[in-house]
CSV table of N, CA, C and O in Angstrom, one decimal:
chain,number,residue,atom,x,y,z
A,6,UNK,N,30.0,-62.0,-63.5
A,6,UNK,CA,30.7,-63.2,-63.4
A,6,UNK,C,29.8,-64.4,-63.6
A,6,UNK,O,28.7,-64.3,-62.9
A,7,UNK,N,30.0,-65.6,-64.4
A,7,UNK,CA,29.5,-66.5,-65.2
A,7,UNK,C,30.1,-67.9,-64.2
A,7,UNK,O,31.2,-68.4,-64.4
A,8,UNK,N,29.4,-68.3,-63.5
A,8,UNK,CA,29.9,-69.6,-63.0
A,8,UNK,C,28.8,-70.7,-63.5
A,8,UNK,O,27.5,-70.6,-63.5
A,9,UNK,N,29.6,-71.8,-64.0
A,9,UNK,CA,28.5,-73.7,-64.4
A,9,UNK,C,29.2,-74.3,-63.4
A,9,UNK,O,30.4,-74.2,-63.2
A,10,UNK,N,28.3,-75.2,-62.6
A,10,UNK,CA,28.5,-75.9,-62.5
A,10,UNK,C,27.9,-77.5,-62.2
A,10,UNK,O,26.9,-77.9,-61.5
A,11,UNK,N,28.9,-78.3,-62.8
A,11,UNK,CA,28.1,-80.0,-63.5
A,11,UNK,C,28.0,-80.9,-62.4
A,11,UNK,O,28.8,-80.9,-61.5
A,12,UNK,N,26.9,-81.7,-62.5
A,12,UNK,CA,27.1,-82.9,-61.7
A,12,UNK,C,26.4,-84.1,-62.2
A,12,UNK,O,26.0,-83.9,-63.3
A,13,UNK,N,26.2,-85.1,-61.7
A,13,UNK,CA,25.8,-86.2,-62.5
A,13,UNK,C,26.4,-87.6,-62.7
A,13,UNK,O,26.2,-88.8,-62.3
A,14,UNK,N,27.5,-86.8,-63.6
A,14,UNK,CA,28.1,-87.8,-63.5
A,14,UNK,C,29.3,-89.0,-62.7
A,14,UNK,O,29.9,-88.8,-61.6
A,15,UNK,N,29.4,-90.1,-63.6
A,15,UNK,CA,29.8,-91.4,-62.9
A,15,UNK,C,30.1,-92.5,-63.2
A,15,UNK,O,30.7,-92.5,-64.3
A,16,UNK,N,29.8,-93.6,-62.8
A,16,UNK,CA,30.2,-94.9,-63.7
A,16,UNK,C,29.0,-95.7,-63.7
A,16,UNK,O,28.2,-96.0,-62.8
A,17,UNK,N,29.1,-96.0,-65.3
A,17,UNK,CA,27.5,-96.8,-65.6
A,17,UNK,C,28.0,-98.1,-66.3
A,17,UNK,O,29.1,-98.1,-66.7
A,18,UNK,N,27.1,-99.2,-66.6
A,18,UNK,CA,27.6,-100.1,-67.4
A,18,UNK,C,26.8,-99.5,-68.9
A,18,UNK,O,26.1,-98.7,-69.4
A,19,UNK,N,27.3,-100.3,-69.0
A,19,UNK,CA,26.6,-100.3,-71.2
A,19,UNK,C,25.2,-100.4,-71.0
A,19,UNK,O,24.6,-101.0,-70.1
A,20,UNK,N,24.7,-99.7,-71.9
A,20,UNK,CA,23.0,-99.8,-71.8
A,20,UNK,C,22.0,-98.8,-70.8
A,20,UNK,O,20.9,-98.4,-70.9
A,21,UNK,N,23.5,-98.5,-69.6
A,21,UNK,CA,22.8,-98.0,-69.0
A,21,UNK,C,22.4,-96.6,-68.8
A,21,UNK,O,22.5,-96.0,-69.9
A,22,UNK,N,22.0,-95.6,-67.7
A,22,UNK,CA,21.5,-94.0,-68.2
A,22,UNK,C,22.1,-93.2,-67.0
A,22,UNK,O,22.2,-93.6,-65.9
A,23,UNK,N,22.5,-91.9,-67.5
A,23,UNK,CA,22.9,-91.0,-66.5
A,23,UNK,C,21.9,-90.0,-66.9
A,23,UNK,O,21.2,-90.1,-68.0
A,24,UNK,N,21.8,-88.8,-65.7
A,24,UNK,CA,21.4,-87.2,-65.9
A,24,UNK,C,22.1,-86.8,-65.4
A,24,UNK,O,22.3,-86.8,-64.2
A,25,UNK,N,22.8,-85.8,-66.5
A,25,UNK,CA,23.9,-84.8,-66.1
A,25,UNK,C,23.0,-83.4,-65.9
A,25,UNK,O,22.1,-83.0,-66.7
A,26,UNK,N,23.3,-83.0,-65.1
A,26,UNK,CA,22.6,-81.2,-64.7
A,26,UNK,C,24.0,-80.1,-64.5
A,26,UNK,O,25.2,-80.4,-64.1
A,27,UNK,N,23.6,-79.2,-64.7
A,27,UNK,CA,24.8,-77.6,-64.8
A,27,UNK,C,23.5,-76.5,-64.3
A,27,UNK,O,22.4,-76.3,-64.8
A,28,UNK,N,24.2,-76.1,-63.2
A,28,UNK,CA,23.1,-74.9,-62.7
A,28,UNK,C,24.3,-74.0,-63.1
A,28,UNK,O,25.4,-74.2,-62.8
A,29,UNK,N,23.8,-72.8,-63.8
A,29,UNK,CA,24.5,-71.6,-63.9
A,29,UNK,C,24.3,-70.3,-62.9
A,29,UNK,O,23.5,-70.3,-61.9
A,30,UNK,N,24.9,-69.6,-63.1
A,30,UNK,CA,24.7,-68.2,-61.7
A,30,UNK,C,25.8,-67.1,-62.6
A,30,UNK,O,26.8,-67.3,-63.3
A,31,UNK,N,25.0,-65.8,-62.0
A,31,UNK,CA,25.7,-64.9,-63.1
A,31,UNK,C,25.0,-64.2,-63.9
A,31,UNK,O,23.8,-64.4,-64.0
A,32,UNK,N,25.6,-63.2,-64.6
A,32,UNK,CA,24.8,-62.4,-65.4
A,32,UNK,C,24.7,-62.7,-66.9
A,32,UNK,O,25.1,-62.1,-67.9
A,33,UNK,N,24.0,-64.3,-66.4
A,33,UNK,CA,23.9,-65.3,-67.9
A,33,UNK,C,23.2,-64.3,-69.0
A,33,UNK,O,23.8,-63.8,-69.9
A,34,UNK,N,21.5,-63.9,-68.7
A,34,UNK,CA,20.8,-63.4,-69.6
A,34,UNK,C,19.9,-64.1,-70.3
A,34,UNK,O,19.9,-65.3,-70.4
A,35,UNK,N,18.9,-63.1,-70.9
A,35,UNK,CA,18.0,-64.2,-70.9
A,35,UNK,C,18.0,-64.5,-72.6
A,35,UNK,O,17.2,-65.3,-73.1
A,36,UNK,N,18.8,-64.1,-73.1
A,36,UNK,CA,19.3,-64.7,-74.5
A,36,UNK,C,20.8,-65.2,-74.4
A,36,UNK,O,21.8,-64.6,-73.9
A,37,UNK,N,20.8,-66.7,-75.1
A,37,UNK,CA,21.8,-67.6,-74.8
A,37,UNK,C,21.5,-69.1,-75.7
A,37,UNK,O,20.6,-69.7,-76.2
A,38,UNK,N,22.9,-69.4,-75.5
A,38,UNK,CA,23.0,-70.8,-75.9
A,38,UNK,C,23.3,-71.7,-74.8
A,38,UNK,O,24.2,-71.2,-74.1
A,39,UNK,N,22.9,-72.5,-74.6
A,39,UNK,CA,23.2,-73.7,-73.4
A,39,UNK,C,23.9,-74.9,-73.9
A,39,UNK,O,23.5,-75.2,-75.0
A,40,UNK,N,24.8,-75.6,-73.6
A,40,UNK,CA,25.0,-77.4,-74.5
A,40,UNK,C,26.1,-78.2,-73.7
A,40,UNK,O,26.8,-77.6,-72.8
A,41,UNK,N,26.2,-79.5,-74.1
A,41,UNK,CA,27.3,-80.0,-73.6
A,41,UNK,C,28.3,-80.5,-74.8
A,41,UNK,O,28.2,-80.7,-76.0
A,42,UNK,N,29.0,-80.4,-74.2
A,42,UNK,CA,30.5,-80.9,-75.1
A,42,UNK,C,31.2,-82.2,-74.1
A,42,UNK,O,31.0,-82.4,-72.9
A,43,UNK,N,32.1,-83.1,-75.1
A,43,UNK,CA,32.8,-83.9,-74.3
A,43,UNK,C,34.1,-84.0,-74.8
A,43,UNK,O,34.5,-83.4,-75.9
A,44,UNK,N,34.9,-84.8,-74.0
A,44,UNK,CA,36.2,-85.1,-74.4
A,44,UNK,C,37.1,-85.8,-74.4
A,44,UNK,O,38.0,-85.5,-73.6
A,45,UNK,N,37.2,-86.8,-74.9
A,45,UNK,CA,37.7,-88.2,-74.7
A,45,UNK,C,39.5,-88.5,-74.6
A,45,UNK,O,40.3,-87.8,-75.2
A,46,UNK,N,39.7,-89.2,-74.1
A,46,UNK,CA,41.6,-89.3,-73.9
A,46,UNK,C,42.1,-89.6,-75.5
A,46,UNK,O,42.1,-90.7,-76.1
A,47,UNK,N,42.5,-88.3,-75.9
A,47,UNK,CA,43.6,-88.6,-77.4
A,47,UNK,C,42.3,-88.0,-78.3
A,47,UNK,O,42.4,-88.4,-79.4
A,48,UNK,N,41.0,-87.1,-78.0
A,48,UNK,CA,40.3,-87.0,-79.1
A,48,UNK,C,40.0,-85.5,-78.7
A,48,UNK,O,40.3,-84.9,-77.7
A,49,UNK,N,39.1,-84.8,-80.3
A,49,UNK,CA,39.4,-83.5,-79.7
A,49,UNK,C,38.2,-83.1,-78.6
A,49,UNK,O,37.8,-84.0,-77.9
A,50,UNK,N,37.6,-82.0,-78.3
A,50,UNK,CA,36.2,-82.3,-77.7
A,50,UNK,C,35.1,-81.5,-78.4
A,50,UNK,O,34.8,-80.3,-78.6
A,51,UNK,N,34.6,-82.4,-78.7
A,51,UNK,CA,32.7,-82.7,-79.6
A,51,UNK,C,31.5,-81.9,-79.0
A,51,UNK,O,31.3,-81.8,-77.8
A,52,UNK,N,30.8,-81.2,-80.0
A,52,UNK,CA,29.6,-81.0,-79.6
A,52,UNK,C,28.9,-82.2,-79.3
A,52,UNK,O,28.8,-83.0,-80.2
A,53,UNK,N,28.4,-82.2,-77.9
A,53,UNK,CA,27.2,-83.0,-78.2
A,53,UNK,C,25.5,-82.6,-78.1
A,53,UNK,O,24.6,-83.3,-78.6
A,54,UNK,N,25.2,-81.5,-77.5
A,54,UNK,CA,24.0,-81.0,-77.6
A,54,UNK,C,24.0,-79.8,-77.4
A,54,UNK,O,24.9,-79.2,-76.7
A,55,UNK,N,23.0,-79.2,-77.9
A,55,UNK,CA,23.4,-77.4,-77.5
A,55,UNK,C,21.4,-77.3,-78.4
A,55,UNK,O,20.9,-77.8,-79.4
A,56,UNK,N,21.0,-76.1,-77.1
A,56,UNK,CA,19.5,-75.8,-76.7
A,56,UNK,C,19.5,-73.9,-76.7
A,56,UNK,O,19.9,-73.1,-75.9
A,57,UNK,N,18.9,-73.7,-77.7
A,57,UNK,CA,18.7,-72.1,-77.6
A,57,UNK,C,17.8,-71.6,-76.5
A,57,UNK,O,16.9,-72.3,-76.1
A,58,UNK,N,18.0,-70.6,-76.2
A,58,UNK,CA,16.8,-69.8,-75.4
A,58,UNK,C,15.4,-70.1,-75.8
A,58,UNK,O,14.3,-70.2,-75.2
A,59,UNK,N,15.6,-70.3,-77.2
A,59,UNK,CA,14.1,-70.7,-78.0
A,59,UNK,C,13.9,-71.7,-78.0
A,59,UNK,O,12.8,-72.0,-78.5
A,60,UNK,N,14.5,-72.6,-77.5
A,60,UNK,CA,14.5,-74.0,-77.5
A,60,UNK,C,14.6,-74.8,-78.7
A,60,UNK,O,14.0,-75.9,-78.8
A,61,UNK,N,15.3,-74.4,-79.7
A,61,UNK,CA,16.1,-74.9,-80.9
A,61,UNK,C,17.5,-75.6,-80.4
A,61,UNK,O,18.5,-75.2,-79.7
A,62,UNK,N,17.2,-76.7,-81.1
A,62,UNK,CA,17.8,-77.9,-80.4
A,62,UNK,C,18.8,-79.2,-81.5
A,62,UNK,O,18.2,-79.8,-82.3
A,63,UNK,N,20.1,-79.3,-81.3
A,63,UNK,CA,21.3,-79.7,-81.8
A,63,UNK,C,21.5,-80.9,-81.5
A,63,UNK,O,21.4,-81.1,-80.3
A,64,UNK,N,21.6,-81.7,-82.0
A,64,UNK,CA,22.7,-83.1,-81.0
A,64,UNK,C,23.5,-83.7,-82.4
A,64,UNK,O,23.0,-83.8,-83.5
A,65,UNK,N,24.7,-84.0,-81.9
A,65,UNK,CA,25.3,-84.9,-82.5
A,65,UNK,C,24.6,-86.0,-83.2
A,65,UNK,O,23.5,-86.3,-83.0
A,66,UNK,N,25.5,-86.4,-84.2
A,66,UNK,CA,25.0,-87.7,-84.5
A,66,UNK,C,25.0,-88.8,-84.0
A,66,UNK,O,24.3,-89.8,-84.3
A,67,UNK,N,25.7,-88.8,-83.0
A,67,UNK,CA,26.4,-90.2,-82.2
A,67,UNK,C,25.2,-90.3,-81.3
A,67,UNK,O,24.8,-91.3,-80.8
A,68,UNK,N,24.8,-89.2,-81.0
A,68,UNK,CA,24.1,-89.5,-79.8
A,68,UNK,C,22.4,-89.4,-80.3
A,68,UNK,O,21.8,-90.2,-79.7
A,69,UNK,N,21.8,-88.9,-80.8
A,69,UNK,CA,20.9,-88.8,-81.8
A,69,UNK,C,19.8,-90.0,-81.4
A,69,UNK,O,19.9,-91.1,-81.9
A,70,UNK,N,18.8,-89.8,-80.6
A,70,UNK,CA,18.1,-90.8,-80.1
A,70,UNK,C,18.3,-91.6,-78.6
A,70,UNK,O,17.6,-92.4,-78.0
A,71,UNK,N,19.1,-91.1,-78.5
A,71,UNK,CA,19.7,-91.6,-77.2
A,71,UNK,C,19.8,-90.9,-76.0
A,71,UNK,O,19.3,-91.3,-74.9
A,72,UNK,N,20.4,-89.7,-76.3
A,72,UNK,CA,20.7,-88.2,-75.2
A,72,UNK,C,19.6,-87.4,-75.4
A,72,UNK,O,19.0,-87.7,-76.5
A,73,UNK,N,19.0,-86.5,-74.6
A,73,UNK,CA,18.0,-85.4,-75.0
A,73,UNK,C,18.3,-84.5,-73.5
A,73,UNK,O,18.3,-84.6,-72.3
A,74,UNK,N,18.5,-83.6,-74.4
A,74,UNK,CA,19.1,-82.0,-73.8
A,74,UNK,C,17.5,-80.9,-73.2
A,74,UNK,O,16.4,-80.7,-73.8
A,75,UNK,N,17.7,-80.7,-72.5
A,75,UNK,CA,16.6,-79.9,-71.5
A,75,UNK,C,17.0,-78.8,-71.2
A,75,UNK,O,18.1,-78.6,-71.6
A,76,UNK,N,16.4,-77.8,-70.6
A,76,UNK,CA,16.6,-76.5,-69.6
A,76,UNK,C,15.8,-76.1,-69.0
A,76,UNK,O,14.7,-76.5,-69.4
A,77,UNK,N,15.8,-75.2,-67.9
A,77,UNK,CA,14.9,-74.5,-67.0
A,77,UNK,C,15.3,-73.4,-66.8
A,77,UNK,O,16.0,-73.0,-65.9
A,78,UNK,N,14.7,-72.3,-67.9
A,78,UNK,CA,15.5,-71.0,-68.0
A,78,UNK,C,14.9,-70.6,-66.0
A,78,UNK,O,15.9,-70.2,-65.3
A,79,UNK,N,14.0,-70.6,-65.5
A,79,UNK,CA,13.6,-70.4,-64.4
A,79,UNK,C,14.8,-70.9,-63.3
A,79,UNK,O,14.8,-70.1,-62.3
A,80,UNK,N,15.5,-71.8,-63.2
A,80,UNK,CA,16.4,-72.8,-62.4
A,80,UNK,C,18.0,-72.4,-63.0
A,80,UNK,O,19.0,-72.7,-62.3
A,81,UNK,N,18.0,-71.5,-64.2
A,81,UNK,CA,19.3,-71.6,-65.0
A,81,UNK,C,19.9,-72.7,-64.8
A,81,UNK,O,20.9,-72.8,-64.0
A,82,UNK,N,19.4,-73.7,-65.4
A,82,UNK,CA,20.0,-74.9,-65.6
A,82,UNK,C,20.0,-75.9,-66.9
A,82,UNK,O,19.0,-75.7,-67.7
A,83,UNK,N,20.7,-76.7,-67.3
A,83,UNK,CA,20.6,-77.0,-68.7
A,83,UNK,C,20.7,-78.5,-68.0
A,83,UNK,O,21.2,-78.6,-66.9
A,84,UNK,N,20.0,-79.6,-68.9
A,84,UNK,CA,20.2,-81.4,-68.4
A,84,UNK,C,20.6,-81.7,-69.5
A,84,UNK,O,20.4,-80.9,-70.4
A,85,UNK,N,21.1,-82.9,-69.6
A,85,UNK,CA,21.3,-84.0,-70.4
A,85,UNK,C,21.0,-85.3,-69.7
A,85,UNK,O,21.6,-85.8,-68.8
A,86,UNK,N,19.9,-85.7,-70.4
A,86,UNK,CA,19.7,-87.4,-70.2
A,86,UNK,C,20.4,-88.4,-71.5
A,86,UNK,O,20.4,-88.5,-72.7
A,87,UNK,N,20.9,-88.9,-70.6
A,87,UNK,CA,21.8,-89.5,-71.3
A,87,UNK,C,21.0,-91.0,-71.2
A,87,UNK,O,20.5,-91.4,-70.1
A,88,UNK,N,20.9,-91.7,-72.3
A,88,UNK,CA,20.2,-93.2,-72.3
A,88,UNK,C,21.0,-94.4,-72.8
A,88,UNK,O,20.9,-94.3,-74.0
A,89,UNK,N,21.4,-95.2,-72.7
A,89,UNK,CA,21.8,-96.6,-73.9
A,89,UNK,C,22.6,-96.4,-74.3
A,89,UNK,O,22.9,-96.6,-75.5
A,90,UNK,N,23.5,-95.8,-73.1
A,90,UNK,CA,24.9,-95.5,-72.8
A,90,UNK,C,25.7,-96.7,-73.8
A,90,UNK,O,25.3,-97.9,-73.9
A,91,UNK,N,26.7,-96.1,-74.5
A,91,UNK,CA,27.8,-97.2,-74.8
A,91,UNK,C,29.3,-96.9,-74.4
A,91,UNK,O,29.5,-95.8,-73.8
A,92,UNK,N,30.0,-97.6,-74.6
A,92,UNK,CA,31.8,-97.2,-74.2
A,92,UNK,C,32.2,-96.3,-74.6
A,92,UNK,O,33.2,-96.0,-74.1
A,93,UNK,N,31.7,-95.5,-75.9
A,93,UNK,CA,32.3,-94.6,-76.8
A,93,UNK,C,31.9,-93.9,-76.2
A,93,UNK,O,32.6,-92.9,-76.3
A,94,UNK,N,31.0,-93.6,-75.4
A,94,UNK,CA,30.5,-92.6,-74.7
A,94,UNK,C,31.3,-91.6,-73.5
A,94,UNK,O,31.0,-90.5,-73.0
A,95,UNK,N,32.2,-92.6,-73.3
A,95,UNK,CA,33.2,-92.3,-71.6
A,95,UNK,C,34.0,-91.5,-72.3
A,95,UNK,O,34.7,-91.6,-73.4
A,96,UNK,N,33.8,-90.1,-71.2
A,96,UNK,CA,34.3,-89.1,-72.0
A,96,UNK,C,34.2,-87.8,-70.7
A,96,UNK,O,33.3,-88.0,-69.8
A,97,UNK,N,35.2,-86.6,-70.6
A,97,UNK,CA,34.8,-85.8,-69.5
A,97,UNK,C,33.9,-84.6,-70.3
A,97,UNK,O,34.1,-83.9,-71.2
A,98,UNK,N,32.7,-84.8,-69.4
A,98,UNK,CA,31.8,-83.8,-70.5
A,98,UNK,C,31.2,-82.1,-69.7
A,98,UNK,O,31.0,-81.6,-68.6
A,99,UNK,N,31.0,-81.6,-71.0
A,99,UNK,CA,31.6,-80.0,-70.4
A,99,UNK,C,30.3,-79.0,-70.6
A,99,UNK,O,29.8,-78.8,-71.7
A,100,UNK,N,30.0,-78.5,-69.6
A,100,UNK,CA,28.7,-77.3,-69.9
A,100,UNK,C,29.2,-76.6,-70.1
A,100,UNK,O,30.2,-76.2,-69.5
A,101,UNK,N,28.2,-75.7,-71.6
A,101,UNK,CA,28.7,-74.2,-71.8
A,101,UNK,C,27.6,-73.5,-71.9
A,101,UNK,O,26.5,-74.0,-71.7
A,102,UNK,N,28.2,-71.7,-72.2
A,102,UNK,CA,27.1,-71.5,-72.0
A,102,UNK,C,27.3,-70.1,-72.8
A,102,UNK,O,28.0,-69.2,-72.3
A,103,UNK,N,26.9,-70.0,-74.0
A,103,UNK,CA,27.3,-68.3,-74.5
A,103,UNK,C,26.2,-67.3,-74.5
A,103,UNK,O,25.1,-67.3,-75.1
A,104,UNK,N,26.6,-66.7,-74.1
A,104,UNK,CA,25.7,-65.5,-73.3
A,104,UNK,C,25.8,-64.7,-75.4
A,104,UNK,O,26.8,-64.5,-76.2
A,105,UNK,N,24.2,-64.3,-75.8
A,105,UNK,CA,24.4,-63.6,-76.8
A,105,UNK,C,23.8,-62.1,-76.5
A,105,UNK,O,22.6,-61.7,-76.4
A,106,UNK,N,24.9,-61.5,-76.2
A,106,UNK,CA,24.9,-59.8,-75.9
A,106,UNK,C,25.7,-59.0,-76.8
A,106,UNK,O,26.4,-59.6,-77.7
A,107,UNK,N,25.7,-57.5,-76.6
A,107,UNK,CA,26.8,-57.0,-77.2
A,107,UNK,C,28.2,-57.2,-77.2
A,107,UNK,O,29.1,-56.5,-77.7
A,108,UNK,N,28.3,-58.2,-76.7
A,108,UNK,CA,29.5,-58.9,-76.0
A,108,UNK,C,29.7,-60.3,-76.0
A,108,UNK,O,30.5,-60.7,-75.1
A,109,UNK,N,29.0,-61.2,-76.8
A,109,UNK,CA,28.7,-62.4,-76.6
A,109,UNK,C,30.3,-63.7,-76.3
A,109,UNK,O,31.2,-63.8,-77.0
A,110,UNK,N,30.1,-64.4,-75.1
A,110,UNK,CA,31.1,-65.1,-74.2
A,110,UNK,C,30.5,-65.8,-73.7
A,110,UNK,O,29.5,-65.8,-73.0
A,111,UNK,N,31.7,-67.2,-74.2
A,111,UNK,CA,31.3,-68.5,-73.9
A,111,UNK,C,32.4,-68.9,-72.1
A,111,UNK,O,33.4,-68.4,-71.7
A,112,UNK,N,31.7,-69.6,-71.6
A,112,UNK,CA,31.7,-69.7,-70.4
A,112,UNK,C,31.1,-71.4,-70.3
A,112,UNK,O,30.0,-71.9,-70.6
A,113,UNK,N,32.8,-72.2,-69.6
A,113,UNK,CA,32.4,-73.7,-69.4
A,113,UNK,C,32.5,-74.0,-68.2
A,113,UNK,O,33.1,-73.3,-67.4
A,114,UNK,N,32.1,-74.8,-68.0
A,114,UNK,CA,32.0,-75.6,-66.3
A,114,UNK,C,33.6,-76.5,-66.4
A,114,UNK,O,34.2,-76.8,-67.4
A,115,UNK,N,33.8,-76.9,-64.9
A,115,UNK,CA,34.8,-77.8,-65.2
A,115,UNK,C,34.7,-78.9,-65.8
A,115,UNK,O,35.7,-79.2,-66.4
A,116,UNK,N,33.5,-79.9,-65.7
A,116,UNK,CA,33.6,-81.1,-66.2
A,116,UNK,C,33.1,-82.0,-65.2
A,116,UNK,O,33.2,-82.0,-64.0
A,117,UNK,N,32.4,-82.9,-65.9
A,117,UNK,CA,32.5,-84.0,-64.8
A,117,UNK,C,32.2,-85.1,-65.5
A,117,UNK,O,31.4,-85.1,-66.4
A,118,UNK,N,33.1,-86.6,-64.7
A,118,UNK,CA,33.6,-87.4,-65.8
A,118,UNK,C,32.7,-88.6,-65.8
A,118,UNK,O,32.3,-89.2,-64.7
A,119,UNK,N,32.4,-89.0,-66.8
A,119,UNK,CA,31.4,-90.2,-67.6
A,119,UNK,C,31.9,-91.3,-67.9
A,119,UNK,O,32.4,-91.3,-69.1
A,120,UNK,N,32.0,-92.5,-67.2
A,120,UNK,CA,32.5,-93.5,-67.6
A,120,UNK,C,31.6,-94.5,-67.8
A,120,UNK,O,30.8,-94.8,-66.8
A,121,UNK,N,31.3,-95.2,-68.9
A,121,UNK,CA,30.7,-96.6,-69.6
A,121,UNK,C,31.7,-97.5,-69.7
A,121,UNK,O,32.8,-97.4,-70.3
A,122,UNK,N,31.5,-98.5,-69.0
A,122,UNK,CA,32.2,-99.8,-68.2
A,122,UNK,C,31.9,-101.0,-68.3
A,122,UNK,O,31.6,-100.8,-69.4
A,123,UNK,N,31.6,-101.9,-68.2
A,123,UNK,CA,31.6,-102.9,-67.5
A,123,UNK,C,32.8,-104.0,-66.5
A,123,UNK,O,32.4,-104.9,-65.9
């Protein structure tokens, strides 16, 4: 059994920075994909970064200079620093996590929600 779970986030103004963290537990494995996704009210939900075991590394365009995705295979944990936050950004955002086995399954955290405000 595969449990994530997110924390972090909260309410920031424009400009400003969150770190979201997801500790996993479970019989993740030590080949995997890690990443966050989000999902905005009326939109569908987006990759936004996703980190291989090898540390081959994704990010959206939107976020692209801004966000930078981490992990601690030792900690089973995946980050996202999030930087220079804008509004487009408030979104509930989601760790996953696909285990690549003979069986490979994705497994998401519940969420936790990102608001850019002022």
């Amino acid at each position: 059994q595969v449990q994530l779970v997110e924390s972090g986030g909260g309410l920031v103004q424009p400009g400003g920075s969150l770190r979201l963290s997801c500790v996993g537990s479970g019989s993740i494995g030590s080949r995997n994909i890690m990443g966050w996704y989000r999902q905005a009210p009326g939109k569908q939900r987006e990759m936004v970064a996703t980190i291989t075991s090898g540390d081959n590394i994704n990010y959206a365009d939107s976020v692209k200079g801004r966000f930078t995705i981490s992990r601690d295979n030792a900690k089973n944990t995946v980050y996202l620093q999030m930087n220079s936050l804008k509004p487009e950004d408030t979104a509930v955002y989601f760790c996953v996590i696909r285990t690549i086995t003979w069986r490979s399954t994705d497994y998401w955290g519940q969420g936790t929600q990102v608001t850019v405000s002022s």
